[in-house]
Coordinates of C-alpha atoms in Angstrom, one line a residue:
X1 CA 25.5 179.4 117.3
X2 CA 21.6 180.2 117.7
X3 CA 20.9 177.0 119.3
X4 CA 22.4 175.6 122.7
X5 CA 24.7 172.9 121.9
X6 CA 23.1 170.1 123.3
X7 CA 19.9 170.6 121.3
X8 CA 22.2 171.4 117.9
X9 CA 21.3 169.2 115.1
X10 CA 24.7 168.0 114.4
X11 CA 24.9 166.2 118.3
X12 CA 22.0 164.4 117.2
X13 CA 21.8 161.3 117.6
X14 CA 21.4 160.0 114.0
X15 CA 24.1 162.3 113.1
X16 CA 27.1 160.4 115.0
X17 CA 25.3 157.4 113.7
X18 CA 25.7 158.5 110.4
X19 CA 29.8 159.2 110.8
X20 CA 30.2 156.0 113.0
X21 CA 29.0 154.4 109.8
X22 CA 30.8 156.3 107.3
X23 CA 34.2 156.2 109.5
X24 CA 34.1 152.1 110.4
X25 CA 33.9 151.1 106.9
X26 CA 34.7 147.5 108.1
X27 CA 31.6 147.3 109.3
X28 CA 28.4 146.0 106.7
X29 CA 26.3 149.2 106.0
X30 CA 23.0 149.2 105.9
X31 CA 22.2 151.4 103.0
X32 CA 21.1 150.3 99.9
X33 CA 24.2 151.9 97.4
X34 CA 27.3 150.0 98.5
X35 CA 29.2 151.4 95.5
X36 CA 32.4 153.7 96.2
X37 CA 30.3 156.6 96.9
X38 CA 28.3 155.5 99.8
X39 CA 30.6 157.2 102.1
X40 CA 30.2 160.5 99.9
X41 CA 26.3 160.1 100.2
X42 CA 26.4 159.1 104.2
X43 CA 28.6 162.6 104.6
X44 CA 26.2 164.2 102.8
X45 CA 23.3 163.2 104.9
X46 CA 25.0 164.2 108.3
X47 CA 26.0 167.5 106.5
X48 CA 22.5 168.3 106.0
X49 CA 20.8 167.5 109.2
X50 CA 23.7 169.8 110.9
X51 CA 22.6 172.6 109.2
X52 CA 19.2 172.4 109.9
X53 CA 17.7 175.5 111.5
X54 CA 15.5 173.8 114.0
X55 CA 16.5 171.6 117.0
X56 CA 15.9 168.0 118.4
X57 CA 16.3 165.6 120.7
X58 CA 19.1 163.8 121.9
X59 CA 17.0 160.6 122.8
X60 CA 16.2 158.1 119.8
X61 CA 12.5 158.3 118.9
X62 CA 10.2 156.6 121.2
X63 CA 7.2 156.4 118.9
X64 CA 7.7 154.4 115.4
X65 CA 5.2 156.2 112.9
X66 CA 2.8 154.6 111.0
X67 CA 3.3 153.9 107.3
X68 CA 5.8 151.4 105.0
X69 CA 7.5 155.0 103.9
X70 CA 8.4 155.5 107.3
X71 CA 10.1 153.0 109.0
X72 CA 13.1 153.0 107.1
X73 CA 15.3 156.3 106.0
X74 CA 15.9 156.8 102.4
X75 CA 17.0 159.7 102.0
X76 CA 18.3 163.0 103.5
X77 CA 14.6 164.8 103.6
X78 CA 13.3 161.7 105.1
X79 CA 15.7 162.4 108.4
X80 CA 14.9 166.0 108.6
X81 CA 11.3 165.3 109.0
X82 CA 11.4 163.3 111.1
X83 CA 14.0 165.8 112.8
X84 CA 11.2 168.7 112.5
X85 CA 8.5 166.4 114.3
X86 CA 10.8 164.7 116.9
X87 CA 9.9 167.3 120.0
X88 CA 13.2 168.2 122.3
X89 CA 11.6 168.5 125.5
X90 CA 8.0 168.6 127.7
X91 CA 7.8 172.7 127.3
X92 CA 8.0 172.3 124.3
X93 CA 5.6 169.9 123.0
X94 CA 2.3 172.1 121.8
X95 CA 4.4 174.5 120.5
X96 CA 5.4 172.9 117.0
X97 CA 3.0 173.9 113.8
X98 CA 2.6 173.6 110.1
X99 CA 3.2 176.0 107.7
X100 CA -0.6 176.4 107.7
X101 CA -0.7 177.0 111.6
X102 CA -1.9 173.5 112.5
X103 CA -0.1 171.8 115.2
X104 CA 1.5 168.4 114.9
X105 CA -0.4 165.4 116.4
X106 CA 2.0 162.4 117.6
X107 CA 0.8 159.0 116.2
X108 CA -1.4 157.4 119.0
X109 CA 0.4 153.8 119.9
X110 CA -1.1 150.8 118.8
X111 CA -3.1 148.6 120.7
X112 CA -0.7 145.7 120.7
X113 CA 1.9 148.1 122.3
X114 CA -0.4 149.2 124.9
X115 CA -1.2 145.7 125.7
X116 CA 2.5 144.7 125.9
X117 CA 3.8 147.9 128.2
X118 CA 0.5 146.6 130.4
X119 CA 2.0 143.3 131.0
X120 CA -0.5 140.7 131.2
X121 CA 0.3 137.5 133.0
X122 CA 0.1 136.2 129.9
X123 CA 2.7 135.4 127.1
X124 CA 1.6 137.5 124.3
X125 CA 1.7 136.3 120.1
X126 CA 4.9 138.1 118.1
X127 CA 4.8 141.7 117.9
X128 CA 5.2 143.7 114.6
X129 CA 8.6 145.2 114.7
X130 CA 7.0 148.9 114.2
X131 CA 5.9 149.2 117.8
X132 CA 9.3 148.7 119.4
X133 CA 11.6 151.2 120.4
X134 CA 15.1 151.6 119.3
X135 CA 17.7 150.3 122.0
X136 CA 20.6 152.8 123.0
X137 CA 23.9 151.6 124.3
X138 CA 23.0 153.0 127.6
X139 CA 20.0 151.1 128.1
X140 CA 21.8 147.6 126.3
X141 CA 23.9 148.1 129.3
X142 CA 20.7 147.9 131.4
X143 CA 19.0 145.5 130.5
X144 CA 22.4 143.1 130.8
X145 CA 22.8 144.2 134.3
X146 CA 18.8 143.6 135.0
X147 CA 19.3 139.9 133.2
X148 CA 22.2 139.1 135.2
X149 CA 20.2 140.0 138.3
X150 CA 17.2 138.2 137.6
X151 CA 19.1 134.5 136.1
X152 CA 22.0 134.9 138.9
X153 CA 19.8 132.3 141.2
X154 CA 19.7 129.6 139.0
X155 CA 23.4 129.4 138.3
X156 CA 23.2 131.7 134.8
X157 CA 25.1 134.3 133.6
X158 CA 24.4 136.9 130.9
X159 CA 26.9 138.9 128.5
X160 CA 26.5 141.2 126.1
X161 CA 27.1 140.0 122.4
X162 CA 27.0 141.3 118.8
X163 CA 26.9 144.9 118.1
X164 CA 25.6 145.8 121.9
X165 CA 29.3 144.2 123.1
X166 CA 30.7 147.0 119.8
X167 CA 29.2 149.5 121.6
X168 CA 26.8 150.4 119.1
X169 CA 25.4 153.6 120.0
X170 CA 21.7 152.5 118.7
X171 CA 20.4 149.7 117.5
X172 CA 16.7 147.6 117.0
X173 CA 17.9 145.0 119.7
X174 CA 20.5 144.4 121.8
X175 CA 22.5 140.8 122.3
X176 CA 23.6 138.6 124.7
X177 CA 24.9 135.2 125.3
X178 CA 23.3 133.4 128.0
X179 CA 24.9 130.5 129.9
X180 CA 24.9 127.8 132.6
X181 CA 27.9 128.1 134.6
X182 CA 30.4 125.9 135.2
X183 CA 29.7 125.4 138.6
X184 CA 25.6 125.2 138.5
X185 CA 26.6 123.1 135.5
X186 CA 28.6 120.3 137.5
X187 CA 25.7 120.7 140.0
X188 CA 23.0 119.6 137.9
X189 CA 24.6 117.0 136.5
X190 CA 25.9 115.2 139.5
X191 CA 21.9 115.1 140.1
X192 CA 21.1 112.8 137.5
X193 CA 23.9 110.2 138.5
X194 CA 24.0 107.2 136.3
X195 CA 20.4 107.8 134.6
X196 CA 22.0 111.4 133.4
X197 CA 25.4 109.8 132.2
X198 CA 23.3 106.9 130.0
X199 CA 20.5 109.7 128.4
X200 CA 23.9 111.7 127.4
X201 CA 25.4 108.8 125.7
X202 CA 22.3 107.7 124.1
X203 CA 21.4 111.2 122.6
X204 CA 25.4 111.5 121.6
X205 CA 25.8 108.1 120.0
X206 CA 21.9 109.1 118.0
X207 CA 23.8 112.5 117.1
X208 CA 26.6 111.0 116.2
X209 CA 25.1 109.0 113.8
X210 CA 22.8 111.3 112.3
X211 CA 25.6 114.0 112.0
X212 CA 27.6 110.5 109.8
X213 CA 25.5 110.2 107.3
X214 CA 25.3 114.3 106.0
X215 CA 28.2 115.4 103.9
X216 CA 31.4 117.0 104.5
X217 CA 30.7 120.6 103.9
X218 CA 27.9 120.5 106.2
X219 CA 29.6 119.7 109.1
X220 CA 32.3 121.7 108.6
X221 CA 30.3 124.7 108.3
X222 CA 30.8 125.8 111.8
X223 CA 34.8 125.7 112.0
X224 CA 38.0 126.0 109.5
X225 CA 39.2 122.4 111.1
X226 CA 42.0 120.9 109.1
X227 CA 40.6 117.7 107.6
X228 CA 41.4 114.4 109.2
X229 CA 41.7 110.6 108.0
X230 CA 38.4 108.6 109.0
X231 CA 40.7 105.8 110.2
X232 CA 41.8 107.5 112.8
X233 CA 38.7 109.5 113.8
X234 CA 37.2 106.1 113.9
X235 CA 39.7 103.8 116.6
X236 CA 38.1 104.3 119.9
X237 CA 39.5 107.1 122.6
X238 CA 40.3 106.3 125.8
X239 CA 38.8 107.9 129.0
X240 CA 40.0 111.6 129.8
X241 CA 42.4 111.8 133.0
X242 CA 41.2 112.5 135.9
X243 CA 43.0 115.7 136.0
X244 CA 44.0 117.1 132.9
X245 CA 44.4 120.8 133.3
X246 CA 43.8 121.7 136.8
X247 CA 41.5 121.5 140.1
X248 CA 39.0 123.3 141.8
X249 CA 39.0 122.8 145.7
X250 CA 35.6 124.2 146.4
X251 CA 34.1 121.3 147.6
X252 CA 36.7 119.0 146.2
X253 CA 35.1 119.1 142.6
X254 CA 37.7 118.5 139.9
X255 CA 37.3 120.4 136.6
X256 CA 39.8 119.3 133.8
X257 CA 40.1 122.1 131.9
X258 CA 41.2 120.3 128.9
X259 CA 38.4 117.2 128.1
X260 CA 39.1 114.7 124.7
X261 CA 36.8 114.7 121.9
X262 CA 36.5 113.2 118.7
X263 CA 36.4 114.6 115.3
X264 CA 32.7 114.5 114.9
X265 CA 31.7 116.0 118.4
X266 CA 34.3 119.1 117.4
X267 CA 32.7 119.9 114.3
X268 CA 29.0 119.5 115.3
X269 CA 25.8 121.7 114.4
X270 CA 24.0 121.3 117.6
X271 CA 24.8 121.3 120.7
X272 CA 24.5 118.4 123.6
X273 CA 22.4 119.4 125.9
X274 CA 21.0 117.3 128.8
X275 CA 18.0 117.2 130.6
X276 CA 18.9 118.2 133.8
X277 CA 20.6 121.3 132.5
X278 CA 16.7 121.9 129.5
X279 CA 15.1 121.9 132.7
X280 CA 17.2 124.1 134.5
X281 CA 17.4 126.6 131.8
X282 CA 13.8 126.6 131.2
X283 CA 13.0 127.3 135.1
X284 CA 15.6 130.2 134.3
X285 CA 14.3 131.9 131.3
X286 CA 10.5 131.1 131.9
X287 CA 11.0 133.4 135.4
X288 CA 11.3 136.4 132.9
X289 CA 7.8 135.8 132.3
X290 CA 6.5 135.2 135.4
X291 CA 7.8 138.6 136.4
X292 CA 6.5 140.5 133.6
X293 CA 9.8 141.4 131.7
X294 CA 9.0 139.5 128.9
X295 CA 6.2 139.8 127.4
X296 CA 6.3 138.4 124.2
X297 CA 8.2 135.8 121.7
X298 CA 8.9 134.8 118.3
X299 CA 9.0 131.3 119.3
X300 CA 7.8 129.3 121.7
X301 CA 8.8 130.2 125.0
X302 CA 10.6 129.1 127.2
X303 CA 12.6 127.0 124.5
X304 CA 12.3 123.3 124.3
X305 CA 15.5 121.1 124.7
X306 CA 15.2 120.4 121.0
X307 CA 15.3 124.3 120.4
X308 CA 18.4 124.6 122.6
X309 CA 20.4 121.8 120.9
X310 CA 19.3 123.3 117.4
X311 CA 21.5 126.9 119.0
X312 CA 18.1 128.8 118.1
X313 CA 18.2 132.5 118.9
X314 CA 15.3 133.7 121.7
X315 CA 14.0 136.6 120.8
X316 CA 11.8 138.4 123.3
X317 CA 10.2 141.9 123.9
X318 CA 11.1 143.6 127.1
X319 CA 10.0 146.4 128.9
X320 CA 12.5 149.3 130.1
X321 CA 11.7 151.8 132.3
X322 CA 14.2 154.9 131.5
X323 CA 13.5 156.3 135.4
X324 CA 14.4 152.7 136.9
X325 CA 16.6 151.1 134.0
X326 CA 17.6 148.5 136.6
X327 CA 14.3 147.3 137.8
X328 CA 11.3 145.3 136.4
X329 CA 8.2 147.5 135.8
X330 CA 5.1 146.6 137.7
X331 CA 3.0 143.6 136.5
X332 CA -0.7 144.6 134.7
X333 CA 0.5 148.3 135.1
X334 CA -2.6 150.5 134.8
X335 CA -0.7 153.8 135.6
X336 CA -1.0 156.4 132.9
X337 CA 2.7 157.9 134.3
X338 CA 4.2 154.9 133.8
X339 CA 2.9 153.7 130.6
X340 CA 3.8 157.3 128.9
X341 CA 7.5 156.1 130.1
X342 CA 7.5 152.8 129.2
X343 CA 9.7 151.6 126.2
X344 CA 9.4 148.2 124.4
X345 CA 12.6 147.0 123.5
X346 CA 13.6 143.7 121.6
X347 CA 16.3 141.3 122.6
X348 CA 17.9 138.5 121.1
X349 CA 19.2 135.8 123.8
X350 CA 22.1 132.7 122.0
X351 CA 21.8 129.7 124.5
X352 CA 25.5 127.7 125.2
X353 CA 27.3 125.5 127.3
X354 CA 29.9 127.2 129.6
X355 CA 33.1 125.7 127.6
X356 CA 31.8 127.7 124.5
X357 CA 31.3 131.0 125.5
X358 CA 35.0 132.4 124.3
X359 CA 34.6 131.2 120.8
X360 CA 30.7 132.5 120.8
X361 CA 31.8 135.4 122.6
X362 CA 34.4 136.1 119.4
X363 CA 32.1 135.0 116.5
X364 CA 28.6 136.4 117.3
X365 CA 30.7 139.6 118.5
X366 CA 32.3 140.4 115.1
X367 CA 33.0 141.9 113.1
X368 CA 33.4 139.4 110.6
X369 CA 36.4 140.2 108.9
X370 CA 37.9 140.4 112.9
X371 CA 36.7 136.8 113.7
X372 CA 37.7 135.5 110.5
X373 CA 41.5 136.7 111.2
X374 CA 41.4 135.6 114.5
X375 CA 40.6 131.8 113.6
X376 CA 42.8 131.5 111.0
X377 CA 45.9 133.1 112.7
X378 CA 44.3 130.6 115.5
X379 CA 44.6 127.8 112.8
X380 CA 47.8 128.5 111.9
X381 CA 49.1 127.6 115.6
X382 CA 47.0 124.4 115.7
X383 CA 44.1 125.7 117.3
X384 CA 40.6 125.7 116.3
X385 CA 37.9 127.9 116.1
X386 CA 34.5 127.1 116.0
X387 CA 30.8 127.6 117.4
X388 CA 31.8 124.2 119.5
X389 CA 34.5 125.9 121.2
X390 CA 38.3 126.2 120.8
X391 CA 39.7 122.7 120.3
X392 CA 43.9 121.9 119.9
X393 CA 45.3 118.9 118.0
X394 CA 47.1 116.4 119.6
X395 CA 48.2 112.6 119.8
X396 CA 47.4 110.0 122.3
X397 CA 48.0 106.1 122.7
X398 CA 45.2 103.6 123.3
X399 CA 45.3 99.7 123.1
X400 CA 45.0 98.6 119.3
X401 CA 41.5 96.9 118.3
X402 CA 41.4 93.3 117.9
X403 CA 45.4 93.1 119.4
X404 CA 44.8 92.0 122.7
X405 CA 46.3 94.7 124.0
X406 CA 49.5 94.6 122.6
X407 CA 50.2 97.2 120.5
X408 CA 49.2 100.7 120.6
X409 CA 48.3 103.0 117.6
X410 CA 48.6 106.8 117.5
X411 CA 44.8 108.3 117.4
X412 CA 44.3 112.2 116.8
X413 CA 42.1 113.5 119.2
X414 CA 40.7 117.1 119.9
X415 CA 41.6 118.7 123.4
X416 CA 39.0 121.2 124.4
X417 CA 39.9 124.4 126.0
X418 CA 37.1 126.2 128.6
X419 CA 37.4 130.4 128.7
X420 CA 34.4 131.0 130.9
X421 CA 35.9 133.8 133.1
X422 CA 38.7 135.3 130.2
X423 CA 36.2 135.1 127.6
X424 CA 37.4 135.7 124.2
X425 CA 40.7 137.4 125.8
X426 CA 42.1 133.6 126.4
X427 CA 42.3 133.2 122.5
X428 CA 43.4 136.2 121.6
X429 CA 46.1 135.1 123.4
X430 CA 46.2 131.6 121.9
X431 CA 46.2 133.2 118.5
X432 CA 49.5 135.1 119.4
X433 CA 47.2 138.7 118.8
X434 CA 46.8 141.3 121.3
X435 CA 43.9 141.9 123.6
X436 CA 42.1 144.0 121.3
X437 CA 38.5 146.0 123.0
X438 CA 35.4 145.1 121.4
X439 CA 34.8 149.2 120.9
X440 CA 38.2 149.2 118.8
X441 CA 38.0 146.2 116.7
X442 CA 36.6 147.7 113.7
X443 CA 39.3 150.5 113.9
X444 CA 41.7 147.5 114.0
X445 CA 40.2 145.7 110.8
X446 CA 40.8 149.2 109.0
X447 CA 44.8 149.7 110.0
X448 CA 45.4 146.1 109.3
X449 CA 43.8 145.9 105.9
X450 CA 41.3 143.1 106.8

């Protein structure tokens, strides 16, 4: 081999991207012939870039060049390039040329990238997708740890999601589900006291009857729920239990881990989110800004408690410093060292209450085929599956209406289930399947056919 193996064309980066893709065909690709012979074309392509007689980087391409015809690949000459002009270290740099002896000049970024990596104390507009930089795994892992870090003191905790929790070796964003806990949760509650408890009922009684008057399909968009007669969904529920599942003795708090619902509230398209718990999230996620690791938005930001109901993704553009992943970089940075380093990456953040982040965890995780076995082998054992959370059937007696008290009547109610600190392992379990790892789940889809 001429060329040291690290700097060999067939380690490159691209290249294991290429056979990730071709080997997990239960994952969607992303190239435009999805005919039998997309496989045959994607082997082709890594094929070709390994025997390539010039070297290259490792590291995914900082700068995105300029031009439609460039920002996606098309074909095989299109990766090698972009392979040729991709330099593979410092000493190297000045030392690429043309066939006509004229040495490559790198793009020069755009303005509204050096204005983000500078950080104003500002919140800038939405930035064109061409002048971020493609997220590795390593640095998805980063920027988790770095979120964790900065929403731990108001009660929020951060996990990774989508194809960042796959282990996606490189992607244009990385995921993560963002949540109140269930103790900062209880907290903020208990603050609003009887003024809380009315606003909830108010805005779930006006969701409630909004949610009445759409039709069937949409509402049961979200969840493969078994259909249920409106007489029964429609006799009133009595009062949880005081303790239906378990307590908590710090500080004497009791947290049922099993809370009654009705049909309507299981199957929902929004979620119920308070004021107490808008404001605390907003004090969270606007303290991004303030330190200057967001710097931009596609929406407005921080969300508004509309916005968090609606379960609108955040999506933001964050710095990354590759010397200090785990660190925020200075605020208005005006050194030329640092800026050459800097990276602008994009990150999506999904919003949820804590007793829905093992369902979310599962669905926005994937892949599809995966989640879609899950809940219906869920189903099958009388569990549900949805963006809500995981819900079980079950049977309860209340007073009949209009009896006096009497009689009682047999009412199906919906029993949710909170995962917080299992995650999605909990209903794995509830779905009788093994504890499968994110990494492996596409490999899993394959051997079983799905």
């Amino acid at each position: 081999m001429r060329l040291p193996l690290t700097l060999h064309p067939a380690n490159h980066v691209l290249a294991q991207c290429l056979l990730l893709r071709m080997a997990l065909c239960s994952d969607r690709l992303d190239i435009s012939d999805k005919q039998n012979n997309a496989r045959h074309k994607l082997y082709k392509q890594v094929r070709h870039i390994a025997d390539l007689p010039v070297p290259c980087s490792w590291e995914v391409r900082r700068q995105p060049l300029h031009g439609l015809e460039q920002l996606t690949l098309r074909s095989a000459g299109d990766v090698a390039r972009m392979l040729k002009t991709t330099p593979h270290n410092n000493n190297n740099n000045n030392h690429h040329h043309d066939d006509d002896g004229v040495a490559d000049t790198a793009a020069l970024p755009l303005p509204a990238r050096l204005i983000a990596l500078y950080a104003p104390p500002v919140l800038l507009r939405r930035l064109p997708a061409r002048v971020h930089d493609d997220v590795c795994h390593d640095a998805a892992v980063h920027h988790a740890t770095l979120l964790a870090r900065l929403l731990a003191p108001f009660g929020v905790a951060v996990s990774p999601t989508g194809a960042t929790r796959r282990g996606s070796p490189v992607a244009t964003r990385a995921e993560y589900l963002v949540h109140l806990t269930e103790e900062a949760t209880a907290e903020v509650e208990a603050l609003g006291g009887d003024a809380h408890r009315s606003t909830i009922e108010s805005a779930a009684a006006a969701a409630v009857s909004q949610r009445r008057r759409r039709t069937t399909s949409t509402l049961k968009r979200d969840g493969l729920m078994i259909p249920h007669a409106r007489d029964a969904t429609s006799a009133p529920l009595p009062p949880p239990p005081p303790s239906a599942g378990g307590e908590d003795g710090v500080g004497g708090v009791v947290r049922p881990r099993q809370r009654c619902c009705t049909v309507d509230t299981a199957l929902a398209s929004t979620d119920v989110v308070s004021g107490p718990v808008s404001y605390r999230l907003r004090r969270a996620l606007a303290s991004l800004m303030r330190c200057g690791y967001a710097v931009s938005s596609t929406c407005s930001f921080p969300p508004t408690r509309s916005q968090l109901r609606e379960r609108r993704a955040i999506c933001l553009s964050v710095r990354y410093d590759p010397h200090l992943p785990t660190h925020v970089p200075p605020l208005m940075c005006t050194d030329a060292r640092v800026l050459r380093r800097l990276q602008l990456h994009r990150v999506t953040l999904h919003v949820c209450p804590w007793y829905a982040v093992a369902a979310r965890q599962l669905l926005l995780t994937g892949p599809v085929p995966f989640a879609a076995h899950v809940t219906l082998q869920a189903l099958q054992r009388g569990v549900d599956v949805n963006m809500n959370g995981i819900f079980e059937s079950g049977t309860t007696r209340c007073p009949a209406a209009g009896s006096g008290g009497g009689g009682d009547v047999v009412v199906h109610q919906l029993l949710l289930r909170g995962g917080e600190e299992e995650g999605d392992n909990e209903l794995l379990e509830l779905a009788g399947l093994p504890r499968v790892d994110p990494l492996l789940r596409s490999l899993y889809c394959q051997l079983h056919h799905l």
